[in-house]
Amino acid sequence: MSLYQHILLAVDFSEYHQDISEKASEIARQNNAKLTLLHVVDNLPITDASYGPIIPFDTDLTEQLMDNCKKRMAKLGAQLQVPEERQIIQLGSPRLEILGSAEELAVDLIVLGSHGKHGLALLLGSTANAVLHGAQCDVLAVRINHND
Ligand code: AMP
């Protein structure tokens, strides 16, 4: 029996993204489900201690980042055999874009890491925490082991 029809993998290309991606891909395979990859280019402003957010968003930098992400995404897509139309790159807040895409695509499972680029200090990373709280569907937070 298939438990899931459409799975959204939130990938941040941090150290552990391969393990998380392979797990999501295997769950999709076992359930004969579609797999969609999502990476969000974080649009946080660069903050200066004295002046606050001084560079709202540099367009050249954004383009460079986007190009880089497209290459990484294409590589991961090829590895997991996910077609181009299901490789999504969004600009914005990771938590909001993950939740928004999950609703828009009507996925029934979101797969992400328990932690990402922001370190292992908390029990759950802030993106993982927000997605677990806000999602309308199941969420699998793949455990990133502190001892690895
Ligand atoms: P965090 O809670 O930010 O430490 O990240 C936990 C997990 O959320 C990561 O392992 C990713 O699966 C996902 N995630 C975090 N940032 C992004 C992002 N910019 N784009 C897509 N997924 C992300």
PDB file of C-alpha atoms and ligand atoms in Angstrom:
ATOM      1  CA  MET A   1       0.000   0.000   0.000  1.00  0.00           C
ATOM      2  CA  SER A   2       1.293   3.475  -0.858  1.00  0.00           C
ATOM      3  CA  LEU A   3       1.289   5.801   2.127  1.00  0.00           C
ATOM      4  CA  TYR A   4       2.355   8.857   0.167  1.00  0.00           C
ATOM      5  CA  GLN A   5       1.699  10.155  -3.341  1.00  0.00           C
ATOM      6  CA  HIS A   6       3.835  13.263  -3.472  1.00  0.00           C
ATOM      7  CA  ILE A   7       6.874  14.012  -1.309  1.00  0.00           C
ATOM      8  CA  LEU A   8       8.601  17.373  -0.951  1.00  0.00           C
ATOM      9  CA  LEU A   9      12.298  17.233  -0.097  1.00  0.00           C
ATOM     10  CA  ALA A  10      13.617  20.482   1.394  1.00  0.00           C
ATOM     11  CA  VAL A  11      17.311  20.558   0.621  1.00  0.00           C
ATOM     12  CA  ASP A  12      19.764  23.157   1.925  1.00  0.00           C
ATOM     13  CA  PHE A  13      22.934  21.611   0.411  1.00  0.00           C
ATOM     14  CA  SER A  14      24.553  21.503   3.859  1.00  0.00           C
ATOM     15  CA  GLU A  15      26.898  18.759   5.024  1.00  0.00           C
ATOM     16  CA  TYR A  16      24.204  16.114   5.535  1.00  0.00           C
ATOM     17  CA  HIS A  17      21.962  16.791   2.550  1.00  0.00           C
ATOM     18  CA  GLN A  18      23.055  13.626   0.708  1.00  0.00           C
ATOM     19  CA  ASP A  19      21.864  11.295   3.488  1.00  0.00           C
ATOM     20  CA  ILE A  20      18.557  13.147   3.807  1.00  0.00           C
ATOM     21  CA  SER A  21      18.060  13.163   0.034  1.00  0.00           C
ATOM     22  CA  GLU A  22      18.757   9.456  -0.321  1.00  0.00           C
ATOM     23  CA  LYS A  23      16.262   8.676   2.426  1.00  0.00           C
ATOM     24  CA  ALA A  24      13.576  10.811   0.767  1.00  0.00           C
ATOM     25  CA  SER A  25      14.283   9.203  -2.581  1.00  0.00           C
ATOM     26  CA  GLU A  26      14.004   5.706  -1.105  1.00  0.00           C
ATOM     27  CA  ILE A  27      10.669   6.551   0.587  1.00  0.00           C
ATOM     28  CA  ALA A  28       9.397   7.919  -2.740  1.00  0.00           C
ATOM     29  CA  ARG A  29      10.544   4.768  -4.530  1.00  0.00           C
ATOM     30  CA  GLN A  30       8.916   2.436  -1.979  1.00  0.00           C
ATOM     31  CA  ASN A  31       5.639   4.352  -2.169  1.00  0.00           C
ATOM     32  CA  ASN A  32       5.754   4.876  -5.910  1.00  0.00           C
ATOM     33  CA  ALA A  33       5.364   8.580  -5.074  1.00  0.00           C
ATOM     34  CA  LYS A  34       6.432  11.696  -6.952  1.00  0.00           C
ATOM     35  CA  LEU A  35       9.434  13.474  -5.447  1.00  0.00           C
ATOM     36  CA  THR A  36       9.862  17.241  -5.700  1.00  0.00           C
ATOM     37  CA  LEU A  37      13.095  18.972  -4.647  1.00  0.00           C
ATOM     38  CA  LEU A  38      12.990  22.439  -3.129  1.00  0.00           C
ATOM     39  CA  HIS A  39      15.871  24.719  -2.267  1.00  0.00           C
ATOM     40  CA  VAL A  40      15.241  28.196  -0.900  1.00  0.00           C
ATOM     41  CA  VAL A  41      17.787  30.946  -1.400  1.00  0.00           C
ATOM     42  CA  ASP A  42      17.535  32.815   1.836  1.00  0.00           C
ATOM     43  CA  ASN A  43      16.967  36.529   1.245  1.00  0.00           C
ATOM     44  CA  LEU A  44      18.123  37.787   4.615  1.00  0.00           C
ATOM     45  CA  PRO A  45      19.594  41.278   4.433  1.00  0.00           C
ATOM     46  CA  ILE A  46      23.247  41.717   5.365  1.00  0.00           C
ATOM     47  CA  THR A  47      23.328  43.360   8.777  1.00  0.00           C
ATOM     48  CA  ASP A  48      25.850  45.872  10.046  1.00  0.00           C
ATOM     49  CA  ALA A  49      26.142  46.089  13.840  1.00  0.00           C
ATOM     50  CA  SER A  50      25.832  49.880  13.901  1.00  0.00           C
ATOM     51  CA  TYR A  51      23.419  50.541  11.074  1.00  0.00           C
ATOM     52  CA  GLY A  52      21.202  47.443  11.013  1.00  0.00           C
ATOM     53  CA  PRO A  53      20.212  45.945   7.663  1.00  0.00           C
ATOM     54  CA  ILE A  54      22.145  48.108   5.205  1.00  0.00           C
ATOM     55  CA  ILE A  55      22.115  46.052   2.009  1.00  0.00           C
ATOM     56  CA  PRO A  56      18.515  45.013   1.306  1.00  0.00           C
ATOM     57  CA  PHE A  57      19.560  42.577  -1.401  1.00  0.00           C
ATOM     58  CA  ASP A  58      22.324  42.695  -3.950  1.00  0.00           C
ATOM     59  CA  THR A  59      21.036  41.599  -7.376  1.00  0.00           C
ATOM     60  CA  ASP A  60      24.419  40.416  -8.756  1.00  0.00           C
ATOM     61  CA  LEU A  61      24.988  38.374  -5.658  1.00  0.00           C
ATOM     62  CA  THR A  62      21.511  36.903  -5.986  1.00  0.00           C
ATOM     63  CA  GLU A  63      22.144  35.939  -9.606  1.00  0.00           C
ATOM     64  CA  GLN A  64      25.449  34.292  -8.682  1.00  0.00           C
ATOM     65  CA  LEU A  65      23.791  32.426  -5.852  1.00  0.00           C
ATOM     66  CA  MET A  66      20.950  31.349  -8.118  1.00  0.00           C
ATOM     67  CA  ASP A  67      23.367  30.060 -10.781  1.00  0.00           C
ATOM     68  CA  ASN A  68      25.280  28.123  -8.182  1.00  0.00           C
ATOM     69  CA  CYS A  69      22.098  26.652  -6.758  1.00  0.00           C
ATOM     70  CA  LYS A  70      20.803  25.697 -10.200  1.00  0.00           C
ATOM     71  CA  LYS A  71      23.996  23.691 -10.822  1.00  0.00           C
ATOM     72  CA  ARG A  72      23.809  21.914  -7.473  1.00  0.00           C
ATOM     73  CA  MET A  73      20.111  21.276  -7.920  1.00  0.00           C
ATOM     74  CA  ALA A  74      20.613  19.862 -11.443  1.00  0.00           C
ATOM     75  CA  LYS A  75      23.300  17.517 -10.091  1.00  0.00           C
ATOM     76  CA  LEU A  76      21.086  16.300  -7.259  1.00  0.00           C
ATOM     77  CA  GLY A  77      18.115  15.974  -9.629  1.00  0.00           C
ATOM     78  CA  ALA A  78      20.182  13.795 -11.984  1.00  0.00           C
ATOM     79  CA  GLN A  79      21.414  11.682  -9.082  1.00  0.00           C
ATOM     80  CA  LEU A  80      17.898  11.097  -7.718  1.00  0.00           C
ATOM     81  CA  GLN A  81      16.302  10.932 -11.172  1.00  0.00           C
ATOM     82  CA  VAL A  82      13.967  13.822 -10.464  1.00  0.00           C
ATOM     83  CA  PRO A  83      12.868  15.619 -13.674  1.00  0.00           C
ATOM     84  CA  GLU A  84      13.675  19.300 -14.119  1.00  0.00           C
ATOM     85  CA  GLU A  85      10.082  20.448 -13.608  1.00  0.00           C
ATOM     86  CA  ARG A  86      10.220  19.022 -10.092  1.00  0.00           C
ATOM     87  CA  GLN A  87      13.458  20.802  -9.149  1.00  0.00           C
ATOM     88  CA  ILE A  88      12.349  24.060  -7.548  1.00  0.00           C
ATOM     89  CA  ILE A  89      14.494  26.995  -6.449  1.00  0.00           C
ATOM     90  CA  GLN A  90      12.730  29.811  -4.611  1.00  0.00           C
ATOM     91  CA  LEU A  91      13.957  33.070  -3.216  1.00  0.00           C
ATOM     92  CA  GLY A  92      12.638  33.940   0.232  1.00  0.00           C
ATOM     93  CA  SER A  93      12.349  32.642   3.752  1.00  0.00           C
ATOM     94  CA  PRO A  94      13.069  28.881   3.893  1.00  0.00           C
ATOM     95  CA  ARG A  95      10.319  28.103   6.413  1.00  0.00           C
ATOM     96  CA  LEU A  96       7.657  30.101   4.533  1.00  0.00           C
ATOM     97  CA  GLU A  97       8.623  28.802   1.119  1.00  0.00           C
ATOM     98  CA  ILE A  98       8.721  25.180   2.301  1.00  0.00           C
ATOM     99  CA  LEU A  99       5.268  25.489   3.901  1.00  0.00           C
ATOM    100  CA  GLY A 100       3.875  27.460   0.933  1.00  0.00           C
ATOM    101  CA  SER A 101       5.194  25.004  -1.656  1.00  0.00           C
ATOM    102  CA  ALA A 102       3.921  22.042   0.328  1.00  0.00           C
ATOM    103  CA  GLU A 103       0.400  23.490   0.229  1.00  0.00           C
ATOM    104  CA  GLU A 104       0.594  24.649  -3.358  1.00  0.00           C
ATOM    105  CA  LEU A 105       1.795  21.261  -4.577  1.00  0.00           C
ATOM    106  CA  ALA A 106      -0.564  19.421  -2.190  1.00  0.00           C
ATOM    107  CA  VAL A 107       2.242  17.107  -1.076  1.00  0.00           C
ATOM    108  CA  ASP A 108       1.439  14.589   1.631  1.00  0.00           C
ATOM    109  CA  LEU A 109       4.940  14.366   3.131  1.00  0.00           C
ATOM    110  CA  ILE A 110       7.715  16.895   3.678  1.00  0.00           C
ATOM    111  CA  VAL A 111      11.204  15.478   4.274  1.00  0.00           C
ATOM    112  CA  LEU A 112      13.888  17.677   5.806  1.00  0.00           C
ATOM    113  CA  GLY A 113      16.840  17.397   8.154  1.00  0.00           C
ATOM    114  CA  SER A 114      16.470  17.855  11.901  1.00  0.00           C
ATOM    115  CA  HIS A 115      19.321  20.353  11.505  1.00  0.00           C
ATOM    116  CA  GLY A 116      20.947  22.200   8.655  1.00  0.00           C
ATOM    117  CA  LYS A 117      23.482  24.937   8.192  1.00  0.00           C
ATOM    118  CA  HIS A 118      22.664  26.584  11.490  1.00  0.00           C
ATOM    119  CA  GLY A 119      24.422  24.098  13.749  1.00  0.00           C
ATOM    120  CA  LEU A 120      23.377  21.437  16.215  1.00  0.00           C
ATOM    121  CA  ALA A 121      22.968  23.537  19.373  1.00  0.00           C
ATOM    122  CA  LEU A 122      19.185  23.201  19.490  1.00  0.00           C
ATOM    123  CA  LEU A 123      17.116  20.022  19.699  1.00  0.00           C
ATOM    124  CA  LEU A 124      15.678  20.936  16.311  1.00  0.00           C
ATOM    125  CA  GLY A 125      16.858  23.557  13.844  1.00  0.00           C
ATOM    126  CA  SER A 126      14.676  26.637  13.477  1.00  0.00           C
ATOM    127  CA  THR A 127      13.481  25.746   9.957  1.00  0.00           C
ATOM    128  CA  ALA A 128      12.699  22.173  10.993  1.00  0.00           C
ATOM    129  CA  ASN A 129      10.831  23.447  14.051  1.00  0.00           C
ATOM    130  CA  ALA A 130       8.754  25.961  12.074  1.00  0.00           C
ATOM    131  CA  VAL A 131       7.879  23.419   9.377  1.00  0.00           C
ATOM    132  CA  LEU A 132       6.870  20.793  11.965  1.00  0.00           C
ATOM    133  CA  HIS A 133       4.622  23.353  13.646  1.00  0.00           C
ATOM    134  CA  GLY A 134       3.118  24.829  10.503  1.00  0.00           C
ATOM    135  CA  ALA A 135       2.674  21.933   8.080  1.00  0.00           C
ATOM    136  CA  GLN A 136      -0.746  20.531   7.222  1.00  0.00           C
ATOM    137  CA  CYS A 137       0.775  17.209   6.125  1.00  0.00           C
ATOM    138  CA  ASP A 138       3.180  14.665   7.612  1.00  0.00           C
ATOM    139  CA  VAL A 139       6.750  15.817   8.173  1.00  0.00           C
ATOM    140  CA  LEU A 140       9.789  13.577   8.427  1.00  0.00           C
ATOM    141  CA  ALA A 141      12.700  15.273  10.179  1.00  0.00           C
ATOM    142  CA  VAL A 142      15.660  13.038   9.358  1.00  0.00           C
ATOM    143  CA  ARG A 143      17.844  12.943  12.411  1.00  0.00           C
ATOM    144  CA  ILE A 144      21.264  14.469  12.041  1.00  0.00           C
ATOM    145  CA  ASN A 145      23.423  12.651  14.538  1.00  0.00           C
ATOM    146  CA  HIS A 146      25.432  14.849  16.898  1.00  0.00           C
ATOM    147  CA  ASN A 147      28.148  12.197  17.186  1.00  0.00           C
ATOM    148  CA  ASP A 148      28.836  11.747  13.460  1.00  0.00           C
TER     149      ASP A 148
HETATM  150  P1  AMP B   1      17.543  24.270  10.069  1.00  0.00           P
HETATM  151  O1  AMP B   1      16.307  24.049  10.903  1.00  0.00           O
HETATM  152  O2  AMP B   1      17.592  25.602   9.398  1.00  0.00           O
HETATM  153  O3  AMP B   1      18.801  23.943  10.807  1.00  0.00           O
HETATM  154  O4  AMP B   1      17.436  23.222   8.849  1.00  0.00           O
HETATM  155  C1  AMP B   1      16.776  21.993   8.999  1.00  0.00           C
HETATM  156  C2  AMP B   1      16.456  21.435   7.633  1.00  0.00           C
HETATM  157  O5  AMP B   1      15.531  22.330   6.950  1.00  0.00           O
HETATM  158  C3  AMP B   1      17.627  21.242   6.667  1.00  0.00           C
HETATM  159  O6  AMP B   1      18.320  20.013   6.908  1.00  0.00           O
HETATM  160  C4  AMP B   1      16.899  21.249   5.325  1.00  0.00           C
HETATM  161  O7  AMP B   1      16.294  19.972   5.086  1.00  0.00           O
HETATM  162  C5  AMP B   1      15.785  22.284   5.566  1.00  0.00           C
HETATM  163  N1  AMP B   1      16.235  23.613   5.126  1.00  0.00           N
HETATM  164  C6  AMP B   1      16.868  24.565   5.858  1.00  0.00           C
HETATM  165  N2  AMP B   1      17.169  25.629   5.108  1.00  0.00           N
HETATM  166  C7  AMP B   1      16.696  25.359   3.862  1.00  0.00           C
HETATM  167  C8  AMP B   1      16.692  26.064   2.612  1.00  0.00           C
HETATM  168  N3  AMP B   1      17.261  27.257   2.488  1.00  0.00           N
HETATM  169  N4  AMP B   1      16.111  25.469   1.542  1.00  0.00           N
HETATM  170  C9  AMP B   1      15.541  24.261   1.653  1.00  0.00           C
HETATM  171  N5  AMP B   1      15.527  23.545   2.793  1.00  0.00           N
HETATM  172  C10 AMP B   1      16.085  24.068   3.877  1.00  0.00           C
END
